[in-house]
Amino acid sequence: MAAWGYEGAYPYEDGAVVCTEEHARAPRHWLVNPRTMSLRGQITYPFPVSGGPRPAGAGLWWTLGERGTRIHLWSLAEEH
């Protein structure tokens, strides 16, 4: 059974980026509407990341690279 992680980002007024299986080999990140707690979709990355998403300002969040030695900055490619 998947469980919500403790880390997350709130880059949009109506969208939070949260994760399940935070300590898994391949964590899954989701866009969630925080008002209704409804899932808006899974976020996919062009390469592996590790851990949960972390806040980086309006419209942005960051993740660690797969080995934990790089920081990657993200935003949604299209309107959420």
PDB file of N, CA, C and O in Angstrom:
ATOM      1  N   MET A   1       0.838  -1.169   0.000  1.00  0.00           N
ATOM      2  CA  MET A   1       0.000   0.000   0.000  1.00  0.00           C
ATOM      3  C   MET A   1       0.892   1.244   0.000  1.00  0.00           C
ATOM      4  O   MET A   1       1.824   1.342   0.782  1.00  0.00           O
ATOM      5  N   ALA A   2       0.626   2.170  -0.875  1.00  0.00           N
ATOM      6  CA  ALA A   2       1.388   3.413  -0.953  1.00  0.00           C
ATOM      7  C   ALA A   2       0.980   4.344   0.176  1.00  0.00           C
ATOM      8  O   ALA A   2      -0.169   4.361   0.610  1.00  0.00           O
ATOM      9  N   ALA A   3       1.930   5.122   0.660  1.00  0.00           N
ATOM     10  CA  ALA A   3       1.666   6.105   1.706  1.00  0.00           C
ATOM     11  C   ALA A   3       2.197   7.457   1.261  1.00  0.00           C
ATOM     12  O   ALA A   3       3.196   7.534   0.544  1.00  0.00           O
ATOM     13  N   TRP A   4       1.532   8.527   1.679  1.00  0.00           N
ATOM     14  CA  TRP A   4       1.992   9.869   1.353  1.00  0.00           C
ATOM     15  C   TRP A   4       3.284  10.162   2.094  1.00  0.00           C
ATOM     16  O   TRP A   4       3.451   9.803   3.249  1.00  0.00           O
ATOM     17  N   GLY A   5       4.211  10.845   1.407  1.00  0.00           N
ATOM     18  CA  GLY A   5       5.464  11.249   2.022  1.00  0.00           C
ATOM     19  C   GLY A   5       5.277  12.478   2.898  1.00  0.00           C
ATOM     20  O   GLY A   5       4.215  13.105   2.904  1.00  0.00           O
ATOM     21  N   TYR A   6       6.297  12.831   3.632  1.00  0.00           N
ATOM     22  CA  TYR A   6       6.240  13.988   4.517  1.00  0.00           C
ATOM     23  C   TYR A   6       6.639  15.275   3.817  1.00  0.00           C
ATOM     24  O   TYR A   6       6.333  16.356   4.289  1.00  0.00           O
ATOM     25  N   GLU A   7       7.362  15.189   2.723  1.00  0.00           N
ATOM     26  CA  GLU A   7       7.823  16.366   2.011  1.00  0.00           C
ATOM     27  C   GLU A   7       6.894  16.687   0.859  1.00  0.00           C
ATOM     28  O   GLU A   7       6.303  15.795   0.251  1.00  0.00           O
ATOM     29  N   GLY A   8       6.784  17.955   0.563  1.00  0.00           N
ATOM     30  CA  GLY A   8       5.961  18.379  -0.556  1.00  0.00           C
ATOM     31  C   GLY A   8       6.204  19.844  -0.844  1.00  0.00           C
ATOM     32  O   GLY A   8       6.857  20.549  -0.083  1.00  0.00           O
ATOM     33  N   ALA A   9       5.693  20.295  -1.958  1.00  0.00           N
ATOM     34  CA  ALA A   9       5.826  21.690  -2.356  1.00  0.00           C
ATOM     35  C   ALA A   9       4.440  22.220  -2.728  1.00  0.00           C
ATOM     36  O   ALA A   9       3.567  21.459  -3.123  1.00  0.00           O
ATOM     37  N   TYR A  10       4.271  23.508  -2.600  1.00  0.00           N
ATOM     38  CA  TYR A  10       2.990  24.154  -2.878  1.00  0.00           C
ATOM     39  C   TYR A  10       3.257  25.267  -3.896  1.00  0.00           C
ATOM     40  O   TYR A  10       3.123  26.447  -3.591  1.00  0.00           O
ATOM     41  N   PRO A  11       3.672  24.897  -5.119  1.00  0.00           N
ATOM     42  CA  PRO A  11       4.086  25.912  -6.091  1.00  0.00           C
ATOM     43  C   PRO A  11       2.944  26.703  -6.718  1.00  0.00           C
ATOM     44  O   PRO A  11       3.170  27.745  -7.327  1.00  0.00           O
ATOM     45  N   TYR A  12       1.723  26.223  -6.604  1.00  0.00           N
ATOM     46  CA  TYR A  12       0.576  26.882  -7.220  1.00  0.00           C
ATOM     47  C   TYR A  12      -0.524  27.057  -6.184  1.00  0.00           C
ATOM     48  O   TYR A  12      -0.655  26.238  -5.273  1.00  0.00           O
ATOM     49  N   GLU A  13      -1.308  28.085  -6.325  1.00  0.00           N
ATOM     50  CA  GLU A  13      -2.399  28.336  -5.389  1.00  0.00           C
ATOM     51  C   GLU A  13      -3.356  27.151  -5.312  1.00  0.00           C
ATOM     52  O   GLU A  13      -3.874  26.821  -4.254  1.00  0.00           O
ATOM     53  N   ASP A  14      -3.564  26.510  -6.450  1.00  0.00           N
ATOM     54  CA  ASP A  14      -4.505  25.391  -6.491  1.00  0.00           C
ATOM     55  C   ASP A  14      -3.828  24.066  -6.799  1.00  0.00           C
ATOM     56  O   ASP A  14      -4.451  23.130  -7.266  1.00  0.00           O
ATOM     57  N   GLY A  15      -2.528  23.975  -6.531  1.00  0.00           N
ATOM     58  CA  GLY A  15      -1.825  22.733  -6.818  1.00  0.00           C
ATOM     59  C   GLY A  15      -0.623  22.528  -5.921  1.00  0.00           C
ATOM     60  O   GLY A  15       0.225  23.410  -5.788  1.00  0.00           O
ATOM     61  N   ALA A  16      -0.558  21.367  -5.307  1.00  0.00           N
ATOM     62  CA  ALA A  16       0.589  20.975  -4.498  1.00  0.00           C
ATOM     63  C   ALA A  16       1.264  19.776  -5.160  1.00  0.00           C
ATOM     64  O   ALA A  16       0.599  18.940  -5.765  1.00  0.00           O
ATOM     65  N   VAL A  17       2.565  19.713  -5.064  1.00  0.00           N
ATOM     66  CA  VAL A  17       3.320  18.573  -5.573  1.00  0.00           C
ATOM     67  C   VAL A  17       3.734  17.752  -4.354  1.00  0.00           C
ATOM     68  O   VAL A  17       4.440  18.239  -3.473  1.00  0.00           O
ATOM     69  N   VAL A  18       3.233  16.529  -4.294  1.00  0.00           N
ATOM     70  CA  VAL A  18       3.490  15.655  -3.149  1.00  0.00           C
ATOM     71  C   VAL A  18       3.964  14.299  -3.658  1.00  0.00           C
ATOM     72  O   VAL A  18       3.882  14.017  -4.854  1.00  0.00           O
ATOM     73  N   CYS A  19       4.457  13.488  -2.747  1.00  0.00           N
ATOM     74  CA  CYS A  19       4.970  12.192  -3.208  1.00  0.00           C
ATOM     75  C   CYS A  19       4.407  11.046  -2.398  1.00  0.00           C
ATOM     76  O   CYS A  19       3.949  11.209  -1.270  1.00  0.00           O
ATOM     77  N   THR A  20       4.452   9.898  -3.015  1.00  0.00           N
ATOM     78  CA  THR A  20       4.201   8.636  -2.335  1.00  0.00           C
ATOM     79  C   THR A  20       5.483   7.834  -2.450  1.00  0.00           C
ATOM     80  O   THR A  20       6.293   8.061  -3.348  1.00  0.00           O
ATOM     81  N   GLU A  21       5.671   6.944  -1.510  1.00  0.00           N
ATOM     82  CA  GLU A  21       6.857   6.089  -1.520  1.00  0.00           C
ATOM     83  C   GLU A  21       8.128   6.921  -1.541  1.00  0.00           C
ATOM     84  O   GLU A  21       9.026   6.708  -2.338  1.00  0.00           O
ATOM     85  N   GLU A  22       8.195   7.868  -0.631  1.00  0.00           N
ATOM     86  CA  GLU A  22       9.291   8.819  -0.536  1.00  0.00           C
ATOM     87  C   GLU A  22      10.672   8.168  -0.494  1.00  0.00           C
ATOM     88  O   GLU A  22      11.622   8.669  -1.063  1.00  0.00           O
ATOM     89  N   HIS A  23      10.777   7.042   0.198  1.00  0.00           N
ATOM     90  CA  HIS A  23      12.073   6.380   0.338  1.00  0.00           C
ATOM     91  C   HIS A  23      12.239   5.199  -0.605  1.00  0.00           C
ATOM     92  O   HIS A  23      13.167   4.417  -0.475  1.00  0.00           O
ATOM     93  N   ALA A  24      11.349   5.098  -1.578  1.00  0.00           N
ATOM     94  CA  ALA A  24      11.445   4.019  -2.560  1.00  0.00           C
ATOM     95  C   ALA A  24      12.557   4.319  -3.553  1.00  0.00           C
ATOM     96  O   ALA A  24      13.033   5.441  -3.673  1.00  0.00           O
ATOM     97  N   ARG A  25      12.920   3.319  -4.285  1.00  0.00           N
ATOM     98  CA  ARG A  25      13.957   3.501  -5.309  1.00  0.00           C
ATOM     99  C   ARG A  25      13.515   4.523  -6.345  1.00  0.00           C
ATOM    100  O   ARG A  25      14.315   5.316  -6.820  1.00  0.00           O
ATOM    101  N   ALA A  26      12.247   4.518  -6.692  1.00  0.00           N
ATOM    102  CA  ALA A  26      11.694   5.479  -7.652  1.00  0.00           C
ATOM    103  C   ALA A  26      10.434   6.105  -7.051  1.00  0.00           C
ATOM    104  O   ALA A  26       9.342   5.589  -7.228  1.00  0.00           O
ATOM    105  N   PRO A  27      10.580   7.215  -6.296  1.00  0.00           N
ATOM    106  CA  PRO A  27       9.402   7.834  -5.697  1.00  0.00           C
ATOM    107  C   PRO A  27       8.458   8.362  -6.774  1.00  0.00           C
ATOM    108  O   PRO A  27       8.883   8.709  -7.875  1.00  0.00           O
ATOM    109  N   ARG A  28       7.181   8.386  -6.460  1.00  0.00           N
ATOM    110  CA  ARG A  28       6.196   8.912  -7.403  1.00  0.00           C
ATOM    111  C   ARG A  28       5.692  10.259  -6.898  1.00  0.00           C
ATOM    112  O   ARG A  28       5.345  10.391  -5.730  1.00  0.00           O
ATOM    113  N   HIS A  29       5.674  11.243  -7.781  1.00  0.00           N
ATOM    114  CA  HIS A  29       5.215  12.580  -7.429  1.00  0.00           C
ATOM    115  C   HIS A  29       3.885  12.852  -8.114  1.00  0.00           C
ATOM    116  O   HIS A  29       3.665  12.439  -9.255  1.00  0.00           O
ATOM    117  N   TRP A  30       3.027  13.584  -7.413  1.00  0.00           N
ATOM    118  CA  TRP A  30       1.665  13.830  -7.864  1.00  0.00           C
ATOM    119  C   TRP A  30       1.316  15.307  -7.746  1.00  0.00           C
ATOM    120  O   TRP A  30       1.763  15.984  -6.828  1.00  0.00           O
ATOM    121  N   LEU A  31       0.474  15.790  -8.649  1.00  0.00           N
ATOM    122  CA  LEU A  31      -0.113  17.122  -8.526  1.00  0.00           C
ATOM    123  C   LEU A  31      -1.477  16.925  -7.881  1.00  0.00           C
ATOM    124  O   LEU A  31      -2.305  16.165  -8.383  1.00  0.00           O
ATOM    125  N   VAL A  32      -1.684  17.580  -6.746  1.00  0.00           N
ATOM    126  CA  VAL A  32      -2.900  17.407  -5.957  1.00  0.00           C
ATOM    127  C   VAL A  32      -3.551  18.771  -5.736  1.00  0.00           C
ATOM    128  O   VAL A  32      -2.857  19.764  -5.479  1.00  0.00           O
ATOM    129  N   ASN A  33      -4.858  18.821  -5.820  1.00  0.00           N
ATOM    130  CA  ASN A  33      -5.586  20.029  -5.462  1.00  0.00           C
ATOM    131  C   ASN A  33      -5.709  20.023  -3.941  1.00  0.00           C
ATOM    132  O   ASN A  33      -6.385  19.161  -3.383  1.00  0.00           O
ATOM    133  N   PRO A  34      -5.064  20.960  -3.230  1.00  0.00           N
ATOM    134  CA  PRO A  34      -5.058  20.907  -1.766  1.00  0.00           C
ATOM    135  C   PRO A  34      -6.418  21.218  -1.135  1.00  0.00           C
ATOM    136  O   PRO A  34      -6.659  20.829  -0.004  1.00  0.00           O
ATOM    137  N   ARG A  35      -7.273  21.879  -1.842  1.00  0.00           N
ATOM    138  CA  ARG A  35      -8.596  22.189  -1.284  1.00  0.00           C
ATOM    139  C   ARG A  35      -9.499  20.965  -1.256  1.00  0.00           C
ATOM    140  O   ARG A  35     -10.261  20.761  -0.315  1.00  0.00           O
ATOM    141  N   THR A  36      -9.431  20.154  -2.302  1.00  0.00           N
ATOM    142  CA  THR A  36     -10.305  18.980  -2.397  1.00  0.00           C
ATOM    143  C   THR A  36      -9.558  17.671  -2.177  1.00  0.00           C
ATOM    144  O   THR A  36     -10.179  16.620  -2.084  1.00  0.00           O
ATOM    145  N   MET A  37      -8.225  17.724  -2.132  1.00  0.00           N
ATOM    146  CA  MET A  37      -7.360  16.553  -2.015  1.00  0.00           C
ATOM    147  C   MET A  37      -7.552  15.582  -3.178  1.00  0.00           C
ATOM    148  O   MET A  37      -7.306  14.384  -3.055  1.00  0.00           O
ATOM    149  N   SER A  38      -7.979  16.108  -4.311  1.00  0.00           N
ATOM    150  CA  SER A  38      -8.135  15.263  -5.492  1.00  0.00           C
ATOM    151  C   SER A  38      -6.837  15.241  -6.297  1.00  0.00           C
ATOM    152  O   SER A  38      -6.142  16.248  -6.417  1.00  0.00           O
ATOM    153  N   LEU A  39      -6.532  14.069  -6.829  1.00  0.00           N
ATOM    154  CA  LEU A  39      -5.341  13.920  -7.671  1.00  0.00           C
ATOM    155  C   LEU A  39      -5.606  14.540  -9.029  1.00  0.00           C
ATOM    156  O   LEU A  39      -6.624  14.280  -9.654  1.00  0.00           O
ATOM    157  N   ARG A  40      -4.662  15.343  -9.494  1.00  0.00           N
ATOM    158  CA  ARG A  40      -4.799  15.957 -10.812  1.00  0.00           C
ATOM    159  C   ARG A  40      -3.902  15.270 -11.826  1.00  0.00           C
ATOM    160  O   ARG A  40      -3.992  15.540 -13.005  1.00  0.00           O
ATOM    161  N   GLY A  41      -3.019  14.411 -11.356  1.00  0.00           N
ATOM    162  CA  GLY A  41      -2.169  13.652 -12.267  1.00  0.00           C
ATOM    163  C   GLY A  41      -0.816  13.350 -11.668  1.00  0.00           C
ATOM    164  O   GLY A  41      -0.379  13.984 -10.712  1.00  0.00           O
ATOM    165  N   GLN A  42      -0.162  12.363 -12.243  1.00  0.00           N
ATOM    166  CA  GLN A  42       1.189  12.012 -11.824  1.00  0.00           C
ATOM    167  C   GLN A  42       2.183  12.878 -12.574  1.00  0.00           C
ATOM    168  O   GLN A  42       2.012  13.161 -13.764  1.00  0.00           O
ATOM    169  N   ILE A  43       3.217  13.301 -11.903  1.00  0.00           N
ATOM    170  CA  ILE A  43       4.278  14.092 -12.520  1.00  0.00           C
ATOM    171  C   ILE A  43       5.384  13.141 -12.935  1.00  0.00           C
ATOM    172  O   ILE A  43       5.838  12.312 -12.137  1.00  0.00           O
ATOM    173  N   THR A  44       5.804  13.246 -14.175  1.00  0.00           N
ATOM    174  CA  THR A  44       6.917  12.433 -14.659  1.00  0.00           C
ATOM    175  C   THR A  44       8.084  13.351 -14.973  1.00  0.00           C
ATOM    176  O   THR A  44       7.905  14.500 -15.369  1.00  0.00           O
ATOM    177  N   TYR A  45       9.261  12.853 -14.789  1.00  0.00           N
ATOM    178  CA  TYR A  45      10.486  13.604 -15.020  1.00  0.00           C
ATOM    179  C   TYR A  45      11.260  12.953 -16.159  1.00  0.00           C
ATOM    180  O   TYR A  45      11.138  11.751 -16.385  1.00  0.00           O
ATOM    181  N   PRO A  46      12.099  13.719 -16.844  1.00  0.00           N
ATOM    182  CA  PRO A  46      12.851  13.141 -17.971  1.00  0.00           C
ATOM    183  C   PRO A  46      13.997  12.227 -17.534  1.00  0.00           C
ATOM    184  O   PRO A  46      14.607  11.559 -18.360  1.00  0.00           O
ATOM    185  N   PHE A  47      14.281  12.204 -16.237  1.00  0.00           N
ATOM    186  CA  PHE A  47      15.313  11.325 -15.693  1.00  0.00           C
ATOM    187  C   PHE A  47      14.975  11.041 -14.231  1.00  0.00           C
ATOM    188  O   PHE A  47      14.146  11.748 -13.636  1.00  0.00           O
ATOM    189  N   PRO A  48      15.587  10.026 -13.621  1.00  0.00           N
ATOM    190  CA  PRO A  48      15.239   9.650 -12.247  1.00  0.00           C
ATOM    191  C   PRO A  48      15.569  10.740 -11.222  1.00  0.00           C
ATOM    192  O   PRO A  48      16.578  11.444 -11.338  1.00  0.00           O
ATOM    193  N   VAL A  49      14.707  10.870 -10.218  1.00  0.00           N
ATOM    194  CA  VAL A  49      14.929  11.759  -9.083  1.00  0.00           C
ATOM    195  C   VAL A  49      14.827  10.925  -7.817  1.00  0.00           C
ATOM    196  O   VAL A  49      14.380   9.784  -7.853  1.00  0.00           O
ATOM    197  N   SER A  50      15.243  11.496  -6.701  1.00  0.00           N
ATOM    198  CA  SER A  50      15.105  10.769  -5.431  1.00  0.00           C
ATOM    199  C   SER A  50      14.434  11.677  -4.409  1.00  0.00           C
ATOM    200  O   SER A  50      14.517  12.901  -4.488  1.00  0.00           O
ATOM    201  N   GLY A  51      13.757  11.051  -3.454  1.00  0.00           N
ATOM    202  CA  GLY A  51      13.119  11.791  -2.379  1.00  0.00           C
ATOM    203  C   GLY A  51      11.877  12.538  -2.813  1.00  0.00           C
ATOM    204  O   GLY A  51      11.361  12.350  -3.901  1.00  0.00           O
ATOM    205  N   GLY A  52      11.430  13.402  -1.921  1.00  0.00           N
ATOM    206  CA  GLY A  52      10.221  14.166  -2.171  1.00  0.00           C
ATOM    207  C   GLY A  52      10.492  15.511  -2.811  1.00  0.00           C
ATOM    208  O   GLY A  52      11.627  15.989  -2.822  1.00  0.00           O
ATOM    209  N   PRO A  53       9.439  16.148  -3.337  1.00  0.00           N
ATOM    210  CA  PRO A  53       9.583  17.488  -3.894  1.00  0.00           C
ATOM    211  C   PRO A  53       9.705  18.501  -2.759  1.00  0.00           C
ATOM    212  O   PRO A  53       9.144  18.311  -1.686  1.00  0.00           O
ATOM    213  N   ARG A  54      10.447  19.574  -3.025  1.00  0.00           N
ATOM    214  CA  ARG A  54      10.642  20.616  -2.014  1.00  0.00           C
ATOM    215  C   ARG A  54      10.339  21.974  -2.625  1.00  0.00           C
ATOM    216  O   ARG A  54      10.588  22.191  -3.804  1.00  0.00           O
ATOM    217  N   PRO A  55       9.798  22.909  -1.849  1.00  0.00           N
ATOM    218  CA  PRO A  55       9.399  24.202  -2.388  1.00  0.00           C
ATOM    219  C   PRO A  55      10.587  25.037  -2.865  1.00  0.00           C
ATOM    220  O   PRO A  55      11.654  25.018  -2.262  1.00  0.00           O
ATOM    221  N   ALA A  56      10.355  25.787  -3.963  1.00  0.00           N
ATOM    222  CA  ALA A  56      11.401  26.650  -4.507  1.00  0.00           C
ATOM    223  C   ALA A  56      10.839  27.993  -4.978  1.00  0.00           C
ATOM    224  O   ALA A  56      11.479  28.679  -5.748  1.00  0.00           O
ATOM    225  N   GLY A  57       9.648  28.351  -4.571  1.00  0.00           N
ATOM    226  CA  GLY A  57       9.046  29.624  -4.964  1.00  0.00           C
ATOM    227  C   GLY A  57       7.806  29.405  -5.811  1.00  0.00           C
ATOM    228  O   GLY A  57       7.413  28.268  -6.096  1.00  0.00           O
ATOM    229  N   ALA A  58       7.206  30.506  -6.212  1.00  0.00           N
ATOM    230  CA  ALA A  58       5.966  30.447  -6.997  1.00  0.00           C
ATOM    231  C   ALA A  58       6.176  29.683  -8.300  1.00  0.00           C
ATOM    232  O   ALA A  58       7.065  30.010  -9.086  1.00  0.00           O
ATOM    233  N   GLY A  59       5.389  28.633  -8.500  1.00  0.00           N
ATOM    234  CA  GLY A  59       5.445  27.845  -9.721  1.00  0.00           C
ATOM    235  C   GLY A  59       6.643  26.922  -9.841  1.00  0.00           C
ATOM    236  O   GLY A  59       6.868  26.332 -10.893  1.00  0.00           O
ATOM    237  N   LEU A  60       7.413  26.771  -8.766  1.00  0.00           N
ATOM    238  CA  LEU A  60       8.651  25.978  -8.834  1.00  0.00           C
ATOM    239  C   LEU A  60       8.773  25.017  -7.661  1.00  0.00           C
ATOM    240  O   LEU A  60       8.286  25.283  -6.564  1.00  0.00           O
ATOM    241  N   TRP A  61       9.454  23.905  -7.893  1.00  0.00           N
ATOM    242  CA  TRP A  61       9.865  22.999  -6.826  1.00  0.00           C
ATOM    243  C   TRP A  61      11.181  22.372  -7.248  1.00  0.00           C
ATOM    244  O   TRP A  61      11.592  22.454  -8.392  1.00  0.00           O
ATOM    245  N   TRP A  62      11.873  21.789  -6.285  1.00  0.00           N
ATOM    246  CA  TRP A  62      13.142  21.131  -6.611  1.00  0.00           C
ATOM    247  C   TRP A  62      13.160  19.713  -6.065  1.00  0.00           C
ATOM    248  O   TRP A  62      12.434  19.373  -5.146  1.00  0.00           O
ATOM    249  N   THR A  63      14.016  18.912  -6.699  1.00  0.00           N
ATOM    250  CA  THR A  63      14.243  17.544  -6.256  1.00  0.00           C
ATOM    251  C   THR A  63      15.739  17.272  -6.279  1.00  0.00           C
ATOM    252  O   THR A  63      16.511  18.000  -6.916  1.00  0.00           O
ATOM    253  N   LEU A  64      16.115  16.223  -5.607  1.00  0.00           N
ATOM    254  CA  LEU A  64      17.489  15.748  -5.697  1.00  0.00           C
ATOM    255  C   LEU A  64      17.609  14.807  -6.886  1.00  0.00           C
ATOM    256  O   LEU A  64      16.634  14.134  -7.247  1.00  0.00           O
ATOM    257  N   GLY A  65      18.795  14.746  -7.453  1.00  0.00           N
ATOM    258  CA  GLY A  65      19.055  13.779  -8.513  1.00  0.00           C
ATOM    259  C   GLY A  65      19.058  12.376  -7.933  1.00  0.00           C
ATOM    260  O   GLY A  65      19.037  12.165  -6.717  1.00  0.00           O
ATOM    261  N   GLU A  66      19.109  11.413  -8.801  1.00  0.00           N
ATOM    262  CA  GLU A  66      19.015  10.008  -8.402  1.00  0.00           C
ATOM    263  C   GLU A  66      20.035   9.620  -7.332  1.00  0.00           C
ATOM    264  O   GLU A  66      19.731   8.875  -6.414  1.00  0.00           O
ATOM    265  N   ARG A  67      21.240  10.135  -7.416  1.00  0.00           N
ATOM    266  CA  ARG A  67      22.291   9.784  -6.446  1.00  0.00           C
ATOM    267  C   ARG A  67      22.387  10.777  -5.290  1.00  0.00           C
ATOM    268  O   ARG A  67      23.242  10.646  -4.427  1.00  0.00           O
ATOM    269  N   GLY A  68      21.539  11.797  -5.316  1.00  0.00           N
ATOM    270  CA  GLY A  68      21.547  12.789  -4.247  1.00  0.00           C
ATOM    271  C   GLY A  68      22.654  13.813  -4.341  1.00  0.00           C
ATOM    272  O   GLY A  68      22.928  14.526  -3.385  1.00  0.00           O
ATOM    273  N   THR A  69      23.317  13.911  -5.490  1.00  0.00           N
ATOM    274  CA  THR A  69      24.443  14.830  -5.634  1.00  0.00           C
ATOM    275  C   THR A  69      24.119  16.051  -6.491  1.00  0.00           C
ATOM    276  O   THR A  69      24.973  16.910  -6.673  1.00  0.00           O
ATOM    277  N   ARG A  70      22.908  16.124  -7.020  1.00  0.00           N
ATOM    278  CA  ARG A  70      22.485  17.257  -7.847  1.00  0.00           C
ATOM    279  C   ARG A  70      21.115  17.738  -7.404  1.00  0.00           C
ATOM    280  O   ARG A  70      20.313  16.962  -6.905  1.00  0.00           O
ATOM    281  N   ILE A  71      20.870  19.017  -7.641  1.00  0.00           N
ATOM    282  CA  ILE A  71      19.556  19.598  -7.379  1.00  0.00           C
ATOM    283  C   ILE A  71      18.951  19.993  -8.718  1.00  0.00           C
ATOM    284  O   ILE A  71      19.621  20.610  -9.547  1.00  0.00           O
ATOM    285  N   HIS A  72      17.683  19.621  -8.929  1.00  0.00           N
ATOM    286  CA  HIS A  72      16.988  19.942 -10.176  1.00  0.00           C
ATOM    287  C   HIS A  72      15.781  20.816  -9.862  1.00  0.00           C
ATOM    288  O   HIS A  72      15.009  20.521  -8.952  1.00  0.00           O
ATOM    289  N   LEU A  73      15.621  21.884 -10.619  1.00  0.00           N
ATOM    290  CA  LEU A  73      14.521  22.825 -10.454  1.00  0.00           C
ATOM    291  C   LEU A  73      13.457  22.526 -11.498  1.00  0.00           C
ATOM    292  O   LEU A  73      13.776  22.337 -12.676  1.00  0.00           O
ATOM    293  N   TRP A  74      12.166  22.498 -11.081  1.00  0.00           N
ATOM    294  CA  TRP A  74      11.071  22.088 -11.954  1.00  0.00           C
ATOM    295  C   TRP A  74       9.918  23.083 -11.941  1.00  0.00           C
ATOM    296  O   TRP A  74       9.706  23.776 -10.973  1.00  0.00           O
ATOM    297  N   SER A  75       9.165  23.073 -13.028  1.00  0.00           N
ATOM    298  CA  SER A  75       7.869  23.748 -13.116  1.00  0.00           C
ATOM    299  C   SER A  75       7.036  22.932 -14.097  1.00  0.00           C
ATOM    300  O   SER A  75       7.563  22.110 -14.832  1.00  0.00           O
ATOM    301  N   LEU A  76       5.727  23.157 -14.095  1.00  0.00           N
ATOM    302  CA  LEU A  76       4.882  22.436 -15.051  1.00  0.00           C
ATOM    303  C   LEU A  76       5.072  23.009 -16.443  1.00  0.00           C
ATOM    304  O   LEU A  76       5.157  24.224 -16.606  1.00  0.00           O
ATOM    305  N   ALA A  77       5.132  22.138 -17.428  1.00  0.00           N
ATOM    306  CA  ALA A  77       5.353  22.552 -18.811  1.00  0.00           C
ATOM    307  C   ALA A  77       4.117  23.228 -19.410  1.00  0.00           C
ATOM    308  O   ALA A  77       4.229  24.045 -20.294  1.00  0.00           O
ATOM    309  N   GLU A  78       2.948  22.863 -18.902  1.00  0.00           N
ATOM    310  CA  GLU A  78       1.716  23.425 -19.430  1.00  0.00           C
ATOM    311  C   GLU A  78       0.824  23.871 -18.288  1.00  0.00           C
ATOM    312  O   GLU A  78       1.115  23.601 -17.125  1.00  0.00           O
ATOM    313  N   GLU A  79      -0.256  24.559 -18.611  1.00  0.00           N
ATOM    314  CA  GLU A  79      -1.156  25.033 -17.575  1.00  0.00           C
ATOM    315  C   GLU A  79      -1.641  23.876 -16.720  1.00  0.00           C
ATOM    316  O   GLU A  79      -1.957  22.813 -17.211  1.00  0.00           O
ATOM    317  N   HIS A  80      -1.674  24.076 -15.450  1.00  0.00           N
ATOM    318  CA  HIS A  80      -2.108  23.032 -14.528  1.00  0.00           C
ATOM    319  C   HIS A  80      -3.590  23.163 -14.318  1.00  0.00           C
ATOM    320  O   HIS A  80      -4.276  22.442 -13.783  1.00  0.00           O
TER     321      HIS A  80
END
